[in-house]
Coordinates of C-alpha atoms and ligand atoms in Angstrom, one line a residue:
X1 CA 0.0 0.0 0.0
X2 CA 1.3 3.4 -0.7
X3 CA 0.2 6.0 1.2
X4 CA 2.6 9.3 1.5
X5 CA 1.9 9.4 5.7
X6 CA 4.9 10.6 7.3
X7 CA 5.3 10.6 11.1
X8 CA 7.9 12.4 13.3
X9 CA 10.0 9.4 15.1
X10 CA 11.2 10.7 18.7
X11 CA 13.7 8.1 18.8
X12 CA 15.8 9.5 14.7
X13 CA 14.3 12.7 15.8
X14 CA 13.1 13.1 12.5
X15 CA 10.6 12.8 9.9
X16 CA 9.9 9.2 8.5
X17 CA 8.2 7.8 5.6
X18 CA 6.0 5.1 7.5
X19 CA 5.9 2.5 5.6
X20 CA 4.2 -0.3 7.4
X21 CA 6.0 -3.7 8.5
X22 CA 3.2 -6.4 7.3
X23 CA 1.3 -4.4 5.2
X24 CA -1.5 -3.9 5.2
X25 CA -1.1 -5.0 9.5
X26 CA 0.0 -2.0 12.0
X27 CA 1.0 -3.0 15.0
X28 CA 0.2 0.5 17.9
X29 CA 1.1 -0.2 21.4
X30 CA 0.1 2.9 23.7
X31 CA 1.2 2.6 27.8
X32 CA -2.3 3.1 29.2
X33 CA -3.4 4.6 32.5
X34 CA -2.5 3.6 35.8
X35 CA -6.0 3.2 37.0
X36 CA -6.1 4.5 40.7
X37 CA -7.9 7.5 40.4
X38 CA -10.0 9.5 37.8
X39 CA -9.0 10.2 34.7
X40 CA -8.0 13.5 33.8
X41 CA -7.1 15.5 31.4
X42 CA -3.4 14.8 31.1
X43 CA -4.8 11.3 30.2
X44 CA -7.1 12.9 27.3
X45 CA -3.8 14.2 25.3
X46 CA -2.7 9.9 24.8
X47 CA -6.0 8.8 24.2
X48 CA -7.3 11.1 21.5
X49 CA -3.9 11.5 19.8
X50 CA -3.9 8.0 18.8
X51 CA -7.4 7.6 18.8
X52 CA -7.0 9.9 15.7
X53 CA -3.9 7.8 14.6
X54 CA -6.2 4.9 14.7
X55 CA -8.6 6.2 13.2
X56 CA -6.5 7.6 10.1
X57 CA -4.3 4.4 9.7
X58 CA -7.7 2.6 9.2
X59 CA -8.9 4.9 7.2
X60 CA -6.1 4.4 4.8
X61 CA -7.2 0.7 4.7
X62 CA -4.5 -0.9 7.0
X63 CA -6.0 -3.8 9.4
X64 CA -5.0 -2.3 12.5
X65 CA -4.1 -4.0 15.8
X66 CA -4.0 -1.7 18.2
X67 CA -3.1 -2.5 21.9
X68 CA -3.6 0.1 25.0
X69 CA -2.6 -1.6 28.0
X70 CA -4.4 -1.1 31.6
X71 CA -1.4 -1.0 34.7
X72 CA -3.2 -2.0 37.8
X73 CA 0.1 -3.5 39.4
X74 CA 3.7 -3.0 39.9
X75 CA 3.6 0.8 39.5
X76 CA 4.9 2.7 42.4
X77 CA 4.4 6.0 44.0
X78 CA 7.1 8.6 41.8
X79 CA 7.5 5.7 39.5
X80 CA 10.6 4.7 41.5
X81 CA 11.7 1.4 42.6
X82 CA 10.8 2.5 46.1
X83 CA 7.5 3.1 48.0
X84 CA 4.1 2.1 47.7
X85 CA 2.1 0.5 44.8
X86 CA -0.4 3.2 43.7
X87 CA -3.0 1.0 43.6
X88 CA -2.5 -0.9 47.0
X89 CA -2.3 2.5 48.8
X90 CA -5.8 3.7 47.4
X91 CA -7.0 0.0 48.3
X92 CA -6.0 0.7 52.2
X93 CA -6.8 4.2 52.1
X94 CA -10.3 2.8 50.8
X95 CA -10.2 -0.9 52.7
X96 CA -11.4 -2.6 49.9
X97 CA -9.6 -4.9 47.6
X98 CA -6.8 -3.5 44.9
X99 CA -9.1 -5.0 42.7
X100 CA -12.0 -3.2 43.2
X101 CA -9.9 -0.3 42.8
X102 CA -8.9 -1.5 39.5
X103 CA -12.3 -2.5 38.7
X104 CA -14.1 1.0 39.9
X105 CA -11.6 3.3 38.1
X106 CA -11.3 1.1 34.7
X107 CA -15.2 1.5 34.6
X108 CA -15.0 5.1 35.2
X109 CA -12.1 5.1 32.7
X110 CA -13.7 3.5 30.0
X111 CA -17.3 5.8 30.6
X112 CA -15.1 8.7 29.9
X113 CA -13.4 7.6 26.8
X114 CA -16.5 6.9 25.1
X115 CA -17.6 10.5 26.2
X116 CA -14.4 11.3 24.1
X117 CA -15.7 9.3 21.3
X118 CA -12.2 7.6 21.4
X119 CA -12.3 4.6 20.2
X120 CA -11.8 1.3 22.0
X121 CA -8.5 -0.6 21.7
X122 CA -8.3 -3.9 20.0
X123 CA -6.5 -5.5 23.1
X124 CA -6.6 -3.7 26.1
X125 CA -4.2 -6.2 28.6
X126 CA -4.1 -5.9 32.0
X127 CA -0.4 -6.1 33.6
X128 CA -1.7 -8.5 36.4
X129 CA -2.9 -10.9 33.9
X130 CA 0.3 -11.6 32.2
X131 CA 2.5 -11.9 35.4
X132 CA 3.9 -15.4 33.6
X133 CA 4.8 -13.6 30.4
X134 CA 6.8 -11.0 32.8
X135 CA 8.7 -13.9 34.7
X136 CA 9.4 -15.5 31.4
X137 CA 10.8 -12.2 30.3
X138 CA 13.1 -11.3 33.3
X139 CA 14.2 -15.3 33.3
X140 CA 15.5 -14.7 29.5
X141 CA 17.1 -11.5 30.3
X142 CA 18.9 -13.1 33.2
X143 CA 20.0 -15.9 30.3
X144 CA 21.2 -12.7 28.3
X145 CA 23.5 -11.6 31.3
X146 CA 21.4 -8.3 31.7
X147 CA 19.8 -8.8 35.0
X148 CA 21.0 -10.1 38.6
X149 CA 19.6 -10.8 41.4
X150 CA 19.6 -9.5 44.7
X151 CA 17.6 -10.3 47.9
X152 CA 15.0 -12.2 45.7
X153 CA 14.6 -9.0 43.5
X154 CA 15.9 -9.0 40.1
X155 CA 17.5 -5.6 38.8
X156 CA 18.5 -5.0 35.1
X157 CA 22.2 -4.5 34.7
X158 CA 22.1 -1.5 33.5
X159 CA 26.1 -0.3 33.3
X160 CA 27.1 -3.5 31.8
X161 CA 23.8 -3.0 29.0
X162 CA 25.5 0.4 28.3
X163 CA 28.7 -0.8 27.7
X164 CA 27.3 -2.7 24.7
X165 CA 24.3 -1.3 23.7
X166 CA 23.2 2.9 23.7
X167 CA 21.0 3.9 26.3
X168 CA 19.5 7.4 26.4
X169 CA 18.8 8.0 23.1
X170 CA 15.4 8.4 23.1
X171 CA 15.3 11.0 25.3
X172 CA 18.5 12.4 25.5
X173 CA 20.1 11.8 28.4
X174 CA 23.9 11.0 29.1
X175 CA 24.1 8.1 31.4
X176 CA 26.8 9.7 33.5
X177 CA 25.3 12.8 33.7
X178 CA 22.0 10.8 35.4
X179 CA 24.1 8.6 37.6
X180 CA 25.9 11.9 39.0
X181 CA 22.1 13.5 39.9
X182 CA 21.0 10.2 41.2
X183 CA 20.3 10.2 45.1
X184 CA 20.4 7.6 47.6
X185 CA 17.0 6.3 47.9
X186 CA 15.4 3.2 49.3
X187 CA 16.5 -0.4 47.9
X188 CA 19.8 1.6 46.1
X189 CA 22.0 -0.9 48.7
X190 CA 20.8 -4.1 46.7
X191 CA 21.8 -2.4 43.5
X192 CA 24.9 -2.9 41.7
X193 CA 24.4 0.5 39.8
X194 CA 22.4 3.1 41.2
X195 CA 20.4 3.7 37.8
X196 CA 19.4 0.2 37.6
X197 CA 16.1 -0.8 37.7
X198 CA 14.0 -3.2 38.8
X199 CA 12.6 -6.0 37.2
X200 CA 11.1 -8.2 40.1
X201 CA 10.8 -7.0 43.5
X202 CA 10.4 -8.8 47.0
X203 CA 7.1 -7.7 48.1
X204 CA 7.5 -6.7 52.0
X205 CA 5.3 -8.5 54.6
X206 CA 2.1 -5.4 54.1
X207 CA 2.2 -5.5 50.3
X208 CA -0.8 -7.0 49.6
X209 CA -0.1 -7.9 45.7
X210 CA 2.2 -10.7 45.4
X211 CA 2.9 -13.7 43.5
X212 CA 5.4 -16.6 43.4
X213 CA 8.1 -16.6 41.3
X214 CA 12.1 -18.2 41.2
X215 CA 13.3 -15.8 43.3
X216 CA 10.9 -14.3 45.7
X217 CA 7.0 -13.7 46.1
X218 CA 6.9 -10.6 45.0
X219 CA 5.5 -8.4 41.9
X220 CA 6.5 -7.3 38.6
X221 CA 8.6 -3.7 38.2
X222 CA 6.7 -0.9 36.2
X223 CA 8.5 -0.8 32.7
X224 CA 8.2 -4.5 32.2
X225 CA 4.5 -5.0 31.4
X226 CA 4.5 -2.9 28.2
X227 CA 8.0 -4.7 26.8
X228 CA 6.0 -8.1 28.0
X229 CA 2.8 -7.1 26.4
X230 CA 3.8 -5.7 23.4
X231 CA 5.5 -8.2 22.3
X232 CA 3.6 -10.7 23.2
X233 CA 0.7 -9.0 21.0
X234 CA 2.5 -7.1 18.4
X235 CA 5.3 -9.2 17.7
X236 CA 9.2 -9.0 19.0
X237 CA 9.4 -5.9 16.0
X238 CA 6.3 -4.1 15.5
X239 CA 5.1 -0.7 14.0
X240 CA 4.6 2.0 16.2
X241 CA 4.6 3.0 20.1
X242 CA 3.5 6.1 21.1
X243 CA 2.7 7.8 24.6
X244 CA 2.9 10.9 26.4
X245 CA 5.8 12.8 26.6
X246 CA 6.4 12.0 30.4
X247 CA 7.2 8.4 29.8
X248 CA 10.1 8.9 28.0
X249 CA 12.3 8.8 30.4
X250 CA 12.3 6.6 32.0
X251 CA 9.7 4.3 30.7
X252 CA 10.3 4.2 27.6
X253 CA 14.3 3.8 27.6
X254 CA 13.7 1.4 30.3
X255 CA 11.5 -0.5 27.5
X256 CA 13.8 -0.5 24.9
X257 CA 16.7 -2.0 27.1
X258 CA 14.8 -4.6 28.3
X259 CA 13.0 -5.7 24.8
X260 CA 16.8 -5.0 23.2
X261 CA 18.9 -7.4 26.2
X262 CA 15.8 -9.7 25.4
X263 CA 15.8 -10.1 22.1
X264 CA 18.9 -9.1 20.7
X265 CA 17.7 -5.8 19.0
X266 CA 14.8 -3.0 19.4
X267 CA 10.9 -3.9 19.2
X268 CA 10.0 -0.4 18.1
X269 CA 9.8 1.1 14.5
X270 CA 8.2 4.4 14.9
X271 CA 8.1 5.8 18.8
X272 CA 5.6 8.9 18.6
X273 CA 5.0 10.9 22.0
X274 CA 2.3 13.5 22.5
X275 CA 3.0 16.9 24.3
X276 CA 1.8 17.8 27.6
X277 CA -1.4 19.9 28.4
X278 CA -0.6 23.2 30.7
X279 CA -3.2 25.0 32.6
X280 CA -3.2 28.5 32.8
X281 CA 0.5 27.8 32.0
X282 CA 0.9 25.8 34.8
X283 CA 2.3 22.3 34.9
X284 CA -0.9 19.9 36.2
X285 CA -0.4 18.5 39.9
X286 CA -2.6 17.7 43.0
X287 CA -0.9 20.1 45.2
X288 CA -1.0 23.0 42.8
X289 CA -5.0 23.0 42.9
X290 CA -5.2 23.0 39.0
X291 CA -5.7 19.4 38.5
X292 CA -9.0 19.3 36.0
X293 CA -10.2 15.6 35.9
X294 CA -12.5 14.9 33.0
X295 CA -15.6 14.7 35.1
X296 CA -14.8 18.0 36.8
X297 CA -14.2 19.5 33.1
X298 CA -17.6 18.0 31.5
X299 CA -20.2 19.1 34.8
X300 CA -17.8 22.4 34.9
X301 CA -17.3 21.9 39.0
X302 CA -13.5 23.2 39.5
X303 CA -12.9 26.6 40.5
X304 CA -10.8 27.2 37.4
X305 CA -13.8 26.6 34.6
X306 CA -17.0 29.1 35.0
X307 CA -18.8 27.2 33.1
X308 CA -19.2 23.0 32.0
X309 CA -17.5 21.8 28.8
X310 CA -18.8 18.7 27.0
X311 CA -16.8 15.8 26.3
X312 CA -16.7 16.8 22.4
X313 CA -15.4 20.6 23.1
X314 CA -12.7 19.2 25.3
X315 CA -11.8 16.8 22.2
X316 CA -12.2 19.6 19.4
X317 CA -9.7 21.6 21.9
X318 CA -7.1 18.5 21.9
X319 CA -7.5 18.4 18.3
X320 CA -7.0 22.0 17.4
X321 CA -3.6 21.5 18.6
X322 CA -0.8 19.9 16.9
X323 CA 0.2 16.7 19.3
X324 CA 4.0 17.3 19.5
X325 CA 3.5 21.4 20.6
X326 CA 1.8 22.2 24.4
X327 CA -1.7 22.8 24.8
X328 CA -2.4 25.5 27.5
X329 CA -5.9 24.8 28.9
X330 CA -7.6 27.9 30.5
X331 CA -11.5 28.6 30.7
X332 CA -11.2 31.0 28.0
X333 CA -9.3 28.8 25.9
X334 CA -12.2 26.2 25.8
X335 CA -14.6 28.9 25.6
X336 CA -12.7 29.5 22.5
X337 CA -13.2 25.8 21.2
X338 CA -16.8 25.7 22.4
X339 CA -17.5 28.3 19.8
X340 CA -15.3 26.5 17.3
X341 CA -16.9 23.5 17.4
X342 CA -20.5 24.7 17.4
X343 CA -19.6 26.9 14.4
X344 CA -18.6 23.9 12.8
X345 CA -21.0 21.5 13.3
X346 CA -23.6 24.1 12.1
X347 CA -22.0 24.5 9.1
X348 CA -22.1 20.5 8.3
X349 CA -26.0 20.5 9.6
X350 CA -26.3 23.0 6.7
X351 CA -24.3 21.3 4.0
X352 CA -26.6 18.1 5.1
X353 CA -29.6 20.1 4.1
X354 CA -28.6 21.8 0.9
X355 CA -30.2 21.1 -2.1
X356 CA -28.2 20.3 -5.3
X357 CA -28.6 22.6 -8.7
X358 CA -28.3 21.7 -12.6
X359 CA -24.9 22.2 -12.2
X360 CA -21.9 23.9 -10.1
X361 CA -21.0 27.8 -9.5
X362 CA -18.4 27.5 -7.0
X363 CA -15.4 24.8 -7.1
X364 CA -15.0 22.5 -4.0
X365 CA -12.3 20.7 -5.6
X366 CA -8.9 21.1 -3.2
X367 CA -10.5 20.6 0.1
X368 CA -10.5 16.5 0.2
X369 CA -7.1 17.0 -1.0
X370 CA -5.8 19.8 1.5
X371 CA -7.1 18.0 4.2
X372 CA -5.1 14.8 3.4
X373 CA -1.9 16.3 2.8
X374 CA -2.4 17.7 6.4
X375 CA -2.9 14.1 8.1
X376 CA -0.3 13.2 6.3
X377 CA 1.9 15.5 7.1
X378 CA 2.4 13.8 11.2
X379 CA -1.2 14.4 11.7
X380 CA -1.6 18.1 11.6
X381 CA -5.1 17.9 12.7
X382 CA -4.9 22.1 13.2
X383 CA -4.7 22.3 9.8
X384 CA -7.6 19.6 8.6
X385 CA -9.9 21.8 11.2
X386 CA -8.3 24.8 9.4
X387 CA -9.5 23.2 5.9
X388 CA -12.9 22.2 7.3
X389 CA -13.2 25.9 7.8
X390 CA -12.4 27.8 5.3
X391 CA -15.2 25.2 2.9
X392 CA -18.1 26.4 5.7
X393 CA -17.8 29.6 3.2
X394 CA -18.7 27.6 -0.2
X395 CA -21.6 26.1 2.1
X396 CA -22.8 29.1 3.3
X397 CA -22.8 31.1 0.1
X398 CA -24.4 28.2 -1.5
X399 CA -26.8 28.0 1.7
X400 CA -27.7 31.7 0.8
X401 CA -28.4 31.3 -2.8
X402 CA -25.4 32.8 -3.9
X403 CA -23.7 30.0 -5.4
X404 CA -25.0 26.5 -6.5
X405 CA -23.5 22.7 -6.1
X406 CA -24.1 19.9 -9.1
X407 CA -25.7 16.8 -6.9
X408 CA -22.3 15.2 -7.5
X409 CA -20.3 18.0 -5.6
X410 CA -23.1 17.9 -2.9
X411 CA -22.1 14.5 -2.4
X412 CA -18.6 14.6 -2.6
X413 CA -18.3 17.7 -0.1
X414 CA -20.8 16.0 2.2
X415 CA -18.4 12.9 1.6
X416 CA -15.6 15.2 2.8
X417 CA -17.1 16.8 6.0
X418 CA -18.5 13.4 7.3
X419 CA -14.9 11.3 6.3
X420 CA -12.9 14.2 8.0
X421 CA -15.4 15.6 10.8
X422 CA -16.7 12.4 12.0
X423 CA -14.2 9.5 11.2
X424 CA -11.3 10.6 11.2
X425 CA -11.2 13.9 13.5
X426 CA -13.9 11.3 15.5
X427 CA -16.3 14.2 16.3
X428 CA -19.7 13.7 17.0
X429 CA -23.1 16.0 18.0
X430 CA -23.9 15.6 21.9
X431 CA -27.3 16.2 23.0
X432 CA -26.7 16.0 26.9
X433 CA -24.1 18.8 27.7
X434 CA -27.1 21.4 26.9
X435 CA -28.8 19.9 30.7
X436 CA -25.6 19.4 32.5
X437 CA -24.4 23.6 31.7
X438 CA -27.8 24.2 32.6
X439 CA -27.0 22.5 36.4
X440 CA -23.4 23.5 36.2
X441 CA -24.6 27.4 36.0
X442 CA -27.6 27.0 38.8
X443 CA -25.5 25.3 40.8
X444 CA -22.8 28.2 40.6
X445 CA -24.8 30.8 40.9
X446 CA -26.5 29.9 43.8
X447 CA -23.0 29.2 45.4
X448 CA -22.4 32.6 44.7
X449 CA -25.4 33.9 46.7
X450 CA -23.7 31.7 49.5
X451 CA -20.8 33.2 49.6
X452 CA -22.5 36.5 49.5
X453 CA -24.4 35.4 52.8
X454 CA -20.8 34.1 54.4
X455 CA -19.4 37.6 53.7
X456 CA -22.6 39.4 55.6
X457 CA -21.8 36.8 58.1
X458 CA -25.3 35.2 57.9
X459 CA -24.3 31.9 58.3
X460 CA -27.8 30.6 58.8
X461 CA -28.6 31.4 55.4
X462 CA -25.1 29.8 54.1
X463 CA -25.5 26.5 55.8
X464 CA -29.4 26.2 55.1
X465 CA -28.1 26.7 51.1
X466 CA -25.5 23.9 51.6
X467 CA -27.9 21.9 53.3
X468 CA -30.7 21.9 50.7
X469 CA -28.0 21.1 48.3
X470 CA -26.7 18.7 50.0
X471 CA -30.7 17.0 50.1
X472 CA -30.5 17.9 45.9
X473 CA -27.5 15.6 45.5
X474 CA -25.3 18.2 45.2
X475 CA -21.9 18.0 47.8
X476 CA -19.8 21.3 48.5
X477 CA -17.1 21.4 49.7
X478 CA -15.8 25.1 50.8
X479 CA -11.9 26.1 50.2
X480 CA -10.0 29.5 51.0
X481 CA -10.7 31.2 47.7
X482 CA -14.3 30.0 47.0
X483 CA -15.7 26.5 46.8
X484 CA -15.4 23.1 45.2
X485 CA -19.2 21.1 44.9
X486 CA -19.7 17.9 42.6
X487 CA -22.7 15.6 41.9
X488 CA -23.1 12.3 44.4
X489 CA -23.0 9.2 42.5
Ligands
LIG501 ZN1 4.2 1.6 29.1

């Protein structure tokens, strides 16, 4: 198959023909969430970036198998070798099983994503289900010399795999230069090297998640699933891996020295990362107060949004965005995008209804065209919303009378819109986030009067508000600079 898609590889920093291993078969592998808590919108960015990969690549005609893995073991607080698994430290904050947590939060996952209109994976493996497939790995990396163990955990040799193969490419680090920042954390006296990492690690007598293997009960380190899955899935050399930006280092590099000691060489043709997603120019974090989950974003119920934002406004904002540059996320920015969108999906109501003429007054030919040298061109999906654009003018002229469309060029533009708009970009009308911006503004205003009442110091008024609320299913919660309320389950 020859198509002319060329995709930015972070690993030859450069532009690539793809071309694609089995045509017409692409193998995508994309590290999926760590599901301990609720998806936000750092995990969007991933998700719809190569839910519009997928989308395109099938689009072009290949058979696409594409895998997006679920992490609900092994992965530990800072993503060190130290410290608590994520998911057994919500479990006991919660006392309920890890599994439940996995369960509740894959659910919630999942509801999102198809709020997102992104598409689901064709495999989506769960690390704790292939806990053989990681033993068997480790055991042949051992075999390789690349591993050793230590107090029943197994570390990959990481200064003896540098000495033979590069490390650090992918994201451009010196290994010397890391081992010099490195400090002395927990579990560095079992290590030979401190930037070695782990690949099996002796679960202590209050980790809950364990499982027998050769050389300790224990659990599986972080950066092995994906090398154990992906292959597994995809093949030992397969097509394309992508991710967010944070994973490169050191996920990623981890990945590719474990699937290289492994196998011999890399699994990886193509690595493609997505940027990150500022707010209010702001890195994202817990502690900073400007963490947005999705849910929070869609009923508009953080401090930082006036107003709620559907699912499809948040995705249209992703989208109008190339995936390697930052996206700053601000209220006025999606306000921005709300209008965007709504402007577009008019336009394509309109071009639904036109009528054809005898014969054409306007040309539409170049848009179809335009548009696909954009996806081509790494996904520029700026540019194909750019496109869709600047048509909504032949629709509307011919909308007004001004110009007419043959029945054929009807077709073919409507053709256009819906192959772009809806398949490809993966847009879609909503209905519901009409009701829920209704609420979300009720809901704020009347928290408004509250505060009002606090600052009279009427407090009988405040707490009778947050008490008939409260009966309404609505639960506030007040901070320093204003208030934080949400919808009970
Ligand atoms: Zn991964």
């Amino acid at each position: 198959m020859d198509h002319p898609l060329s995709v930015y590889n972070s690993l030859t920093r450069s532009r690539e023909q793809f071309i694609p291993l089995n045509a017409p078969h692409v193998g995508l592998y994309v590290c999926g969430p760590t599901v301990y808590g609720d998806a936000h919108l750092g995990h969007a960015r991933p998700a719809i970036t190569f839910d519009l990969l997928f989308r395109y690549l099938s689009f072009l005609g290949y058979k696409v198998r594409y895998v997006r893995n679920i992490t609900d073991v092994g992965h530990l607080e800072n993503d060190a070798d130290a410290g608590e698994d994520k998911i057994a430290k919500k479990a006991r904050l919660e006392q309920v099983e890890p599994m439940e947590i996995v369960q509740y939060f894959t659910l919630r996952y999942h509801h999102n994503m198809e709020q997102l209109n992104v598409l689901p994976p064709s495999i989506e493996p769960r690390a704790s289900g292939h806990i053989l497939e990681q033993m068997q790995l480790i055991q042949k990396i051992l075999d390789a010399g690349y591993a050793y163990e230590s107090n029943g955990s197994v570390y990959f040799d990481l200064e003896k795999y540098a000495k033979k193969y590069p490390y650090g490419q992918l994201s451009g680090r010196v290994l010397d230069d890391l081992t010099s920042q490195t400090r002395d954390l927990d579990g560095q006296d079992e290590k030979r090297f401190p930037l070695d990492f782990a690949l099996w690690k002796k679960a202590s007598s209050k980790h809950i998640m364990r499982w027998s293997s050769p050389w300790s009960e224990g659990f599986p380190g972080w950066h092995l699933e994906c090398t154990a899955m992906s292959t597994k899935y995809l093949g030992e050399t397969f097509d394309i891996h992508g991710g967010g930006m944070d994973l490169l280092f050191p996920h990623h590099e981890c990945e590719i020295a474990q699937s290289t000691a492994s196998l011999g060489h890399e699994s990886v043709r193509y690595w493609l990362h997505n940027n990150m997603i500022t707010i209010n120019g702001q890195k994202m974090g817990k502690s900073l107060g400007n963490f947005i989950t999705l849910n929070d974003s869609f009923a508009g119920t953080h401090p930082l949004l006036q107003k709620a934002y559907s699912p499809m406004t948040v995705r249209f904002f992703i989208l109008q965005a190339h995936y390697r540059s930052t996206v700053d996320f601000s209220n006025e920015a999606l306000q921005a995008s709300e209008k965007g969108l709504q402007r577009l999906l008019e336009g394509i109501s309109v071009l639904d209804k036109l009528t054809p003429a005898a014969n054409s007054t306007i040309s539409i030919s170049g848009i179809e065209e335009k548009c696909l040298q954009a996806m081509n061109d790494d996904l520029n999906s700026p540019m194909v919303i750019a496109h869709l654009f600047d048509g909504l003018r032949i629709i509307h002229l011919v909308n007004d009378g001004k110009e007419t469309l043959s029945e054929s060029d009807l077709q073919q533009l409507q053709k256009v819109y819906h192959q772009f708009a809806w398949d490809i970009l993966g847009l879609k009308e909503e209905q519901t986030s009409d009701r829920m911006e209704l609420i979300s503004g009720l809901v704020n205003y009347i928290l408004d009067r509250r505060m009002e009442a606090k600052a009279e110091k009427n407090f009988a008024a405040s707490d009778r508000i947050r008490d008939m609320l409260k009966e309404l299913g609505v639960e506030v919660k007040d901070r320093k600079d204003g208030f934080d309320w949400k919808l009970e389950n």
